[in-house]
CSV table of C-alpha atoms and ligand atoms in Angstrom, one decimal:
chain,number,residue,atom,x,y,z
A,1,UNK,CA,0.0,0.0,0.0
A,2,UNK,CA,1.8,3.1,-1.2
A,3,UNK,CA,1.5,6.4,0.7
A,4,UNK,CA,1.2,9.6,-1.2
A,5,UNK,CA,2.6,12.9,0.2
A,6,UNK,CA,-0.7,15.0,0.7
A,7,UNK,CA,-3.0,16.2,3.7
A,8,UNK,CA,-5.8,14.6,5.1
A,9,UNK,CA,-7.8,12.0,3.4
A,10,UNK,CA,-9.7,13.2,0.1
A,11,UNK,CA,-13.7,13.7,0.3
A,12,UNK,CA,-14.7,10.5,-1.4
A,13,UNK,CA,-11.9,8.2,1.1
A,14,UNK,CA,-14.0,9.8,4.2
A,15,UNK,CA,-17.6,8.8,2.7
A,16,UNK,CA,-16.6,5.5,2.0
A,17,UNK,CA,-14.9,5.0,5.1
A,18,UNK,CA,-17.6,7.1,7.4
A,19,UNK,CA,-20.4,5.6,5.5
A,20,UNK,CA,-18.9,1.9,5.8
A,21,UNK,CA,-18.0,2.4,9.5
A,22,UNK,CA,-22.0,3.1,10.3
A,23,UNK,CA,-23.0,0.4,8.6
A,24,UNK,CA,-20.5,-1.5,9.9
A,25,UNK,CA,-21.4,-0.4,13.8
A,26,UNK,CA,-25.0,-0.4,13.4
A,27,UNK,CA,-24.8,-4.2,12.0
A,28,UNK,CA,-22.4,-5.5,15.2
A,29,UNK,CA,-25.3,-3.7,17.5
A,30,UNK,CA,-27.9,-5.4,15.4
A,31,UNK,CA,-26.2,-8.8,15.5
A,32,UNK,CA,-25.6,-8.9,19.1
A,33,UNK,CA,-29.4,-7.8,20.0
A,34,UNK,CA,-30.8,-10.4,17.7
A,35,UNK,CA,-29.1,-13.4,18.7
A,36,UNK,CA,-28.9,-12.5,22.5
A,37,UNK,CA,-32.2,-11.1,23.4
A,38,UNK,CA,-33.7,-13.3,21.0
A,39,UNK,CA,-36.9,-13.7,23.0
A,40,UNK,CA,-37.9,-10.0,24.0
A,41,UNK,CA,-35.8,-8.3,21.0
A,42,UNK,CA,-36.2,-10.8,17.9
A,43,UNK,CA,-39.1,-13.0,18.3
A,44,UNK,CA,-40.1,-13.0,14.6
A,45,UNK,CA,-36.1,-12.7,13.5
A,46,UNK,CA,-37.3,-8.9,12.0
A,47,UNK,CA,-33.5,-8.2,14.1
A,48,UNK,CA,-32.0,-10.8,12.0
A,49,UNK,CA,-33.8,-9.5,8.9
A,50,UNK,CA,-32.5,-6.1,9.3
A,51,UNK,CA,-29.0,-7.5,10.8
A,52,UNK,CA,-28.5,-9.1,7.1
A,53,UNK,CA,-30.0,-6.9,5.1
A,54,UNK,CA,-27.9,-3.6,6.6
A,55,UNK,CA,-24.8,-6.2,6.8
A,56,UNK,CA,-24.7,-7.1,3.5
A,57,UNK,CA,-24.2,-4.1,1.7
A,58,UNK,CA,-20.9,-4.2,2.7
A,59,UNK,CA,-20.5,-7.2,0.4
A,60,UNK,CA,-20.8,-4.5,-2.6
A,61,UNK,CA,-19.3,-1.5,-0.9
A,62,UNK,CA,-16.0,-3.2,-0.5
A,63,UNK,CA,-16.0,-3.5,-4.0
A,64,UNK,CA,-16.1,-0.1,-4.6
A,65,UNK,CA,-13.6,1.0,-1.5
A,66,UNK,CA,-11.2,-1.2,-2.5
A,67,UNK,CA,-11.0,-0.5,-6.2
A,68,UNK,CA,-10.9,3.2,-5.4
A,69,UNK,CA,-8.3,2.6,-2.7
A,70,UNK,CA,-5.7,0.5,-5.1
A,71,UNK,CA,-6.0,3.6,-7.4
A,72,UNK,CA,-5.9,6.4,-4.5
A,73,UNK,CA,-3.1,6.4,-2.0
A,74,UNK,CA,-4.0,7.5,1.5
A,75,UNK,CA,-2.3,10.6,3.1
A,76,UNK,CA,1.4,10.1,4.6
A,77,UNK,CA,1.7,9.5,8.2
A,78,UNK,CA,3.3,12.0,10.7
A,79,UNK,CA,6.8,12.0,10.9
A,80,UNK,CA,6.5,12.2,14.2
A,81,UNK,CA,5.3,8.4,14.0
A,82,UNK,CA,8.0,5.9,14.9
A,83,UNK,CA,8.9,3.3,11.7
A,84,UNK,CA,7.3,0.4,14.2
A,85,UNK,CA,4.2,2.2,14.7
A,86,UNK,CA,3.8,3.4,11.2
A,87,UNK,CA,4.1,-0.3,10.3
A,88,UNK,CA,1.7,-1.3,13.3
A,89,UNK,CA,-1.1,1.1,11.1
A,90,UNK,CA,-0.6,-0.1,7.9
A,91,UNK,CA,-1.2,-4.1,9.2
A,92,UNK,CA,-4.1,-3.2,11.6
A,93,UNK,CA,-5.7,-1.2,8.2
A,94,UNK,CA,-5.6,-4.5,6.4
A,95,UNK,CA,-7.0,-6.7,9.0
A,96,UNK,CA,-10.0,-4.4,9.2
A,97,UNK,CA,-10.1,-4.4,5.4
A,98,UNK,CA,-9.6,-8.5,5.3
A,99,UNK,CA,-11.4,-9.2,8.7
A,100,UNK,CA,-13.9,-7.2,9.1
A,101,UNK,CA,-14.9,-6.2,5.8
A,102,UNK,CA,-14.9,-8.8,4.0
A,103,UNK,CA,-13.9,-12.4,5.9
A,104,UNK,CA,-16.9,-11.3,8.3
A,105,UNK,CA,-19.6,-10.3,6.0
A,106,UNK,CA,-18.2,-13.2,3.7
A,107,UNK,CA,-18.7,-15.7,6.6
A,108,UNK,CA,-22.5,-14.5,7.5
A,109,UNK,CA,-23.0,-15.0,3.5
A,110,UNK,CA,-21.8,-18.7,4.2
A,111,UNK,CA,-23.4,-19.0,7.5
A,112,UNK,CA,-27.0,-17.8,5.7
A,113,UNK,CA,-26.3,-20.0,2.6
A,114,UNK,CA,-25.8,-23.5,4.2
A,115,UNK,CA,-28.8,-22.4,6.2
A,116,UNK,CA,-30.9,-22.1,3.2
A,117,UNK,CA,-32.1,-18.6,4.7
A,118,UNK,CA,-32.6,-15.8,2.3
A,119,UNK,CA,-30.5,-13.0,2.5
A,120,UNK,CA,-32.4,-9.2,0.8
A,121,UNK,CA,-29.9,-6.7,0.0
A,122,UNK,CA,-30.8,-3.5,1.6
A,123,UNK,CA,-34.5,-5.0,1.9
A,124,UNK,CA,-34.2,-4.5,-2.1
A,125,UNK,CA,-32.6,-7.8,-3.9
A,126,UNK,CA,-31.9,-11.5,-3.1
A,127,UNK,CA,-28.3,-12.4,-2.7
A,128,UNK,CA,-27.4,-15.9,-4.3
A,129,UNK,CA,-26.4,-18.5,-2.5
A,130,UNK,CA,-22.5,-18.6,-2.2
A,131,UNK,CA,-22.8,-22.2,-1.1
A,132,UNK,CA,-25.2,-25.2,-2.0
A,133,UNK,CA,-27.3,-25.9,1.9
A,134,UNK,CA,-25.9,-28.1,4.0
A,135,UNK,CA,-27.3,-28.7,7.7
A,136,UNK,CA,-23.9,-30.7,8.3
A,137,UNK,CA,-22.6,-27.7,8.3
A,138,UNK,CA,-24.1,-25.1,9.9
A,139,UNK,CA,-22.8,-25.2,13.5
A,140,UNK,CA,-19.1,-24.8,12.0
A,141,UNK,CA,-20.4,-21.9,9.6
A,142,UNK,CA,-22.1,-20.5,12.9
A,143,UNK,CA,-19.2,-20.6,14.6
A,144,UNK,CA,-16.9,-18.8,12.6
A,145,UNK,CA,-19.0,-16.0,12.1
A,146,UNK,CA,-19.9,-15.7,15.5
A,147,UNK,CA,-16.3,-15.8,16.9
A,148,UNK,CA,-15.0,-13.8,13.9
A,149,UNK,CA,-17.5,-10.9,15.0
A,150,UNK,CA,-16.8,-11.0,18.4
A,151,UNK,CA,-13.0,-10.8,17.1
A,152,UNK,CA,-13.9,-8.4,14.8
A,153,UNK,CA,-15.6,-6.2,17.8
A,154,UNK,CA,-12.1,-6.0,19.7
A,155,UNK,CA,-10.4,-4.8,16.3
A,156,UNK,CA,-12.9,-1.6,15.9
A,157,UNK,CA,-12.4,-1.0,19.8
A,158,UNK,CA,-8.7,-1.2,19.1
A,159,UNK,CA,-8.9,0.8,16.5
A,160,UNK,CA,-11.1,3.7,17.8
A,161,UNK,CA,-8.7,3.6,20.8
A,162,UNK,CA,-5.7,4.5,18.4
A,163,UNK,CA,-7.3,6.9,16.9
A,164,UNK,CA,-8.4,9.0,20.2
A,165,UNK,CA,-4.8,8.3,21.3
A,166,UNK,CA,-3.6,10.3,18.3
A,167,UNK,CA,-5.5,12.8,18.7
A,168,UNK,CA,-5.6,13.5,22.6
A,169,UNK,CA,-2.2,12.1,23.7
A,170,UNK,CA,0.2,12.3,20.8
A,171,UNK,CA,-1.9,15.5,19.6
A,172,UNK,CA,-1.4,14.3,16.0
A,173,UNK,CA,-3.9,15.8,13.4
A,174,UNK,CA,-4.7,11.8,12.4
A,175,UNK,CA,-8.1,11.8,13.6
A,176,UNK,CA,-8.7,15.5,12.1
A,177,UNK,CA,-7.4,14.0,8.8
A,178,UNK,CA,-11.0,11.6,8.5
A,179,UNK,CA,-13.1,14.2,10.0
A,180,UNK,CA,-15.5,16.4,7.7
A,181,UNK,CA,-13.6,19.1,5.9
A,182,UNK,CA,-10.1,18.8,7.9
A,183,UNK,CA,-6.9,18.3,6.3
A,184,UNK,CA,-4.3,16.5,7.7
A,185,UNK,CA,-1.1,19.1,8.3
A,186,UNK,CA,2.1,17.2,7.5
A,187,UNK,CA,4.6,17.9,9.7
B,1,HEM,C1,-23.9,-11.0,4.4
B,1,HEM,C2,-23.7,-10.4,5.6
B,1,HEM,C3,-24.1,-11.1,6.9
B,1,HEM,C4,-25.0,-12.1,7.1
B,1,HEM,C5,-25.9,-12.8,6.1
B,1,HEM,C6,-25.1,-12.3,8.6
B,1,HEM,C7,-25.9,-13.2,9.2
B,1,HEM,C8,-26.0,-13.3,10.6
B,1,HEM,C9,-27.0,-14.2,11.2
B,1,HEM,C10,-28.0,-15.1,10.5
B,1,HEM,C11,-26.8,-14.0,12.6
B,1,HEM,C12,-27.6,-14.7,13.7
B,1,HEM,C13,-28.7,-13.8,14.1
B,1,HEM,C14,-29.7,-14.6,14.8
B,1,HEM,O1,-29.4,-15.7,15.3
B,1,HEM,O2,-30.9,-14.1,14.9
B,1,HEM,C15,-25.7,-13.1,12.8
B,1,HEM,C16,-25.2,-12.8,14.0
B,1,HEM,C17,-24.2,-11.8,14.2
B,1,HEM,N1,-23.6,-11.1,13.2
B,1,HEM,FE1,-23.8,-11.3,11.2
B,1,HEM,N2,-24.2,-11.4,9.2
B,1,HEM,C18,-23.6,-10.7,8.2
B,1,HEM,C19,-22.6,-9.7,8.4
B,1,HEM,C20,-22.2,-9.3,9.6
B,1,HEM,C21,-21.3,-8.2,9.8
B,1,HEM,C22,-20.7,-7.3,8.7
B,1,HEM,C23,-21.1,-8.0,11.1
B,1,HEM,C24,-20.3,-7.0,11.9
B,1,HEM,C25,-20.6,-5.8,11.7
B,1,HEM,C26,-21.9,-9.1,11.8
B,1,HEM,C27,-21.9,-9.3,13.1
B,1,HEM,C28,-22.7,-10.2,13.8
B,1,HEM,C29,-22.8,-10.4,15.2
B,1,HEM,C30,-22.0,-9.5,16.2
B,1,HEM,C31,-23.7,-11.4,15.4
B,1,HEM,C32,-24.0,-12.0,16.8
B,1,HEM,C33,-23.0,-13.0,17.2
B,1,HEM,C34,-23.2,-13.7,18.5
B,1,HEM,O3,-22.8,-13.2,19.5
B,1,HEM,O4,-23.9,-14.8,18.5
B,1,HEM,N3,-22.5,-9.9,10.8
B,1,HEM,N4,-25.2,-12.7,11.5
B,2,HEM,C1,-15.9,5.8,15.6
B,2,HEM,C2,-15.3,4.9,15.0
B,2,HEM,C3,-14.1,5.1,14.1
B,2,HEM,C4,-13.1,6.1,14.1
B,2,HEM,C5,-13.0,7.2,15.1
B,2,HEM,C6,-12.2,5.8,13.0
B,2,HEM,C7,-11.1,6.6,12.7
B,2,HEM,C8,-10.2,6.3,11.7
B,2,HEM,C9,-9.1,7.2,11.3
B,2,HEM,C10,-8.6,8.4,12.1
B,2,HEM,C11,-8.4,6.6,10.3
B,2,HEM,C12,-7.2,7.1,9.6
B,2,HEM,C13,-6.0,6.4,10.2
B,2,HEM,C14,-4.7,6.8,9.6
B,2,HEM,O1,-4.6,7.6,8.7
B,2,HEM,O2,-3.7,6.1,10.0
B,2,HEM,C15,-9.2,5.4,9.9
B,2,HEM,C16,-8.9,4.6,8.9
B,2,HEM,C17,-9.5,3.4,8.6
B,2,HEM,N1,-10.7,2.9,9.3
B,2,HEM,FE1,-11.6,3.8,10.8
B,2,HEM,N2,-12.6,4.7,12.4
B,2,HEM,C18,-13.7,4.2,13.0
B,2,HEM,C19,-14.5,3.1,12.6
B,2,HEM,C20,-14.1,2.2,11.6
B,2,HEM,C21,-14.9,1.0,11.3
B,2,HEM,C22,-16.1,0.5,12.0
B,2,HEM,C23,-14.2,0.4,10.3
B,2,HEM,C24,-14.5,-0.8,9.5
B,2,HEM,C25,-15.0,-1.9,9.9
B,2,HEM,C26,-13.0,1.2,10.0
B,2,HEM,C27,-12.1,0.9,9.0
B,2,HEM,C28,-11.0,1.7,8.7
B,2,HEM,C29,-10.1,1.4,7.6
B,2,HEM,C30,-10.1,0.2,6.7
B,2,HEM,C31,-9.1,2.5,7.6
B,2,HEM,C32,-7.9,2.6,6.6
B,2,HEM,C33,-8.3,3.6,5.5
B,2,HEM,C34,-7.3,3.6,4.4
B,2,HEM,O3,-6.2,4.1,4.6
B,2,HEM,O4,-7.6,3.0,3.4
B,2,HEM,N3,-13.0,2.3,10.8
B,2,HEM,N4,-10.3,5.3,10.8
């Protein structure tokens, strides 16, 4: 992932990531409420309904964000950033692009399919199967996407502690660098 000498993150990188994050924070909330207070919360799965149709837009967003990305360098990190640390950011931005947005949402598609359970697109559009059913399998396919979103959840916390680290301890302008209309000074 190259790095281009610029400030802040261009308009289009912060809708796709702002955009993607909701999405992305709104589905974990969704998952969690539907499978643990299933009885008072979920009764006619219309959690789980929303949980999958909110959850897998990501599926075609990550299309998008990743094509745009290969093409669109993002902003260099403060010098004031150690070599180690600057490394530590560029792996923990591609487990949360190969984790948790697309192994995760990838392995709910997998979960649903060898359940046989539909799966509506923003409410709008059947997704197709990505695997023939298979009962046999469904306890394994529920198990990796359960664990990988509980895994997932520790990334994003991790993550969102970093970033409030930058930006109240090491007073670095990363955070302002994805907000609306700041640019990231280099210094
Ligand atoms: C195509 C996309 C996805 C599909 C089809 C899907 C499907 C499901 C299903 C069927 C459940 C069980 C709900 C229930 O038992 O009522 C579930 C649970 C869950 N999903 Fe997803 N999911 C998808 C993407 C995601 C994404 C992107 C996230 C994270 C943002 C996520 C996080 C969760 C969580 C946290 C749970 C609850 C796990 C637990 O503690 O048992 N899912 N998902
Ligand atoms: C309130 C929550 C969040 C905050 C405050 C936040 C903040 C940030 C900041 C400041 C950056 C730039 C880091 C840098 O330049 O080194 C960033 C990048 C990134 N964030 Fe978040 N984020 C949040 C939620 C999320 C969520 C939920 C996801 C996805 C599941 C996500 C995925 C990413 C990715 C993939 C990047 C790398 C962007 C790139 O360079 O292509 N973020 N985030």
């Amino acid at each position: 992932m190259l790095e281009k000498e610029n400030t802040g993150y261009t308009r289009i990188a912060k809708w796709l990531h702002w955009s993607m994050a909701f999405i992305w924070m709104v589905s974990w909330g969704l998952g969690i409420l539907a499978t643990h207070w299933r009885d008072t919360l979920n009764p006619q799965h219309e959690l789980t309904f929303l949980h999958k149709a909110l959850a897998s837009t990501l599926l075609l967003l990550i299309v998008a964000r990743v094509t745009w990305r290969l093409k669109n360098p993002p902003p260099a990190l403060p010098e004031s950033m150690s070599a180690l640390a600057k490394r530590g950011a560029m792996i923990g931005h591609i487990l949360l692009y190969a984790i948790a947005l697309i192994a995760l949402p990838l392995s709910g598609w997998y979960w649903s399919s060898v359940a046989d359970k539909p799966i509506l697109v923003a409410g709008l559009f059947l997704l197709p199967p990505l695997v023939d059913p298979a009962p046999d399998l469904y306890d394994l396919a529920k198990y990796i996407h359960t664990w990988t979103s509980w895994f997932c959840g520790a990334l994003i916390g991790g993550h969102l502690l970093v970033a409030l680290k930058h930006h109240f301890v090491d007073k670095d302008n990363i955070l302002a660098g994805m907000l609306p209309s700041k640019k990231r000074r280099v210094k």
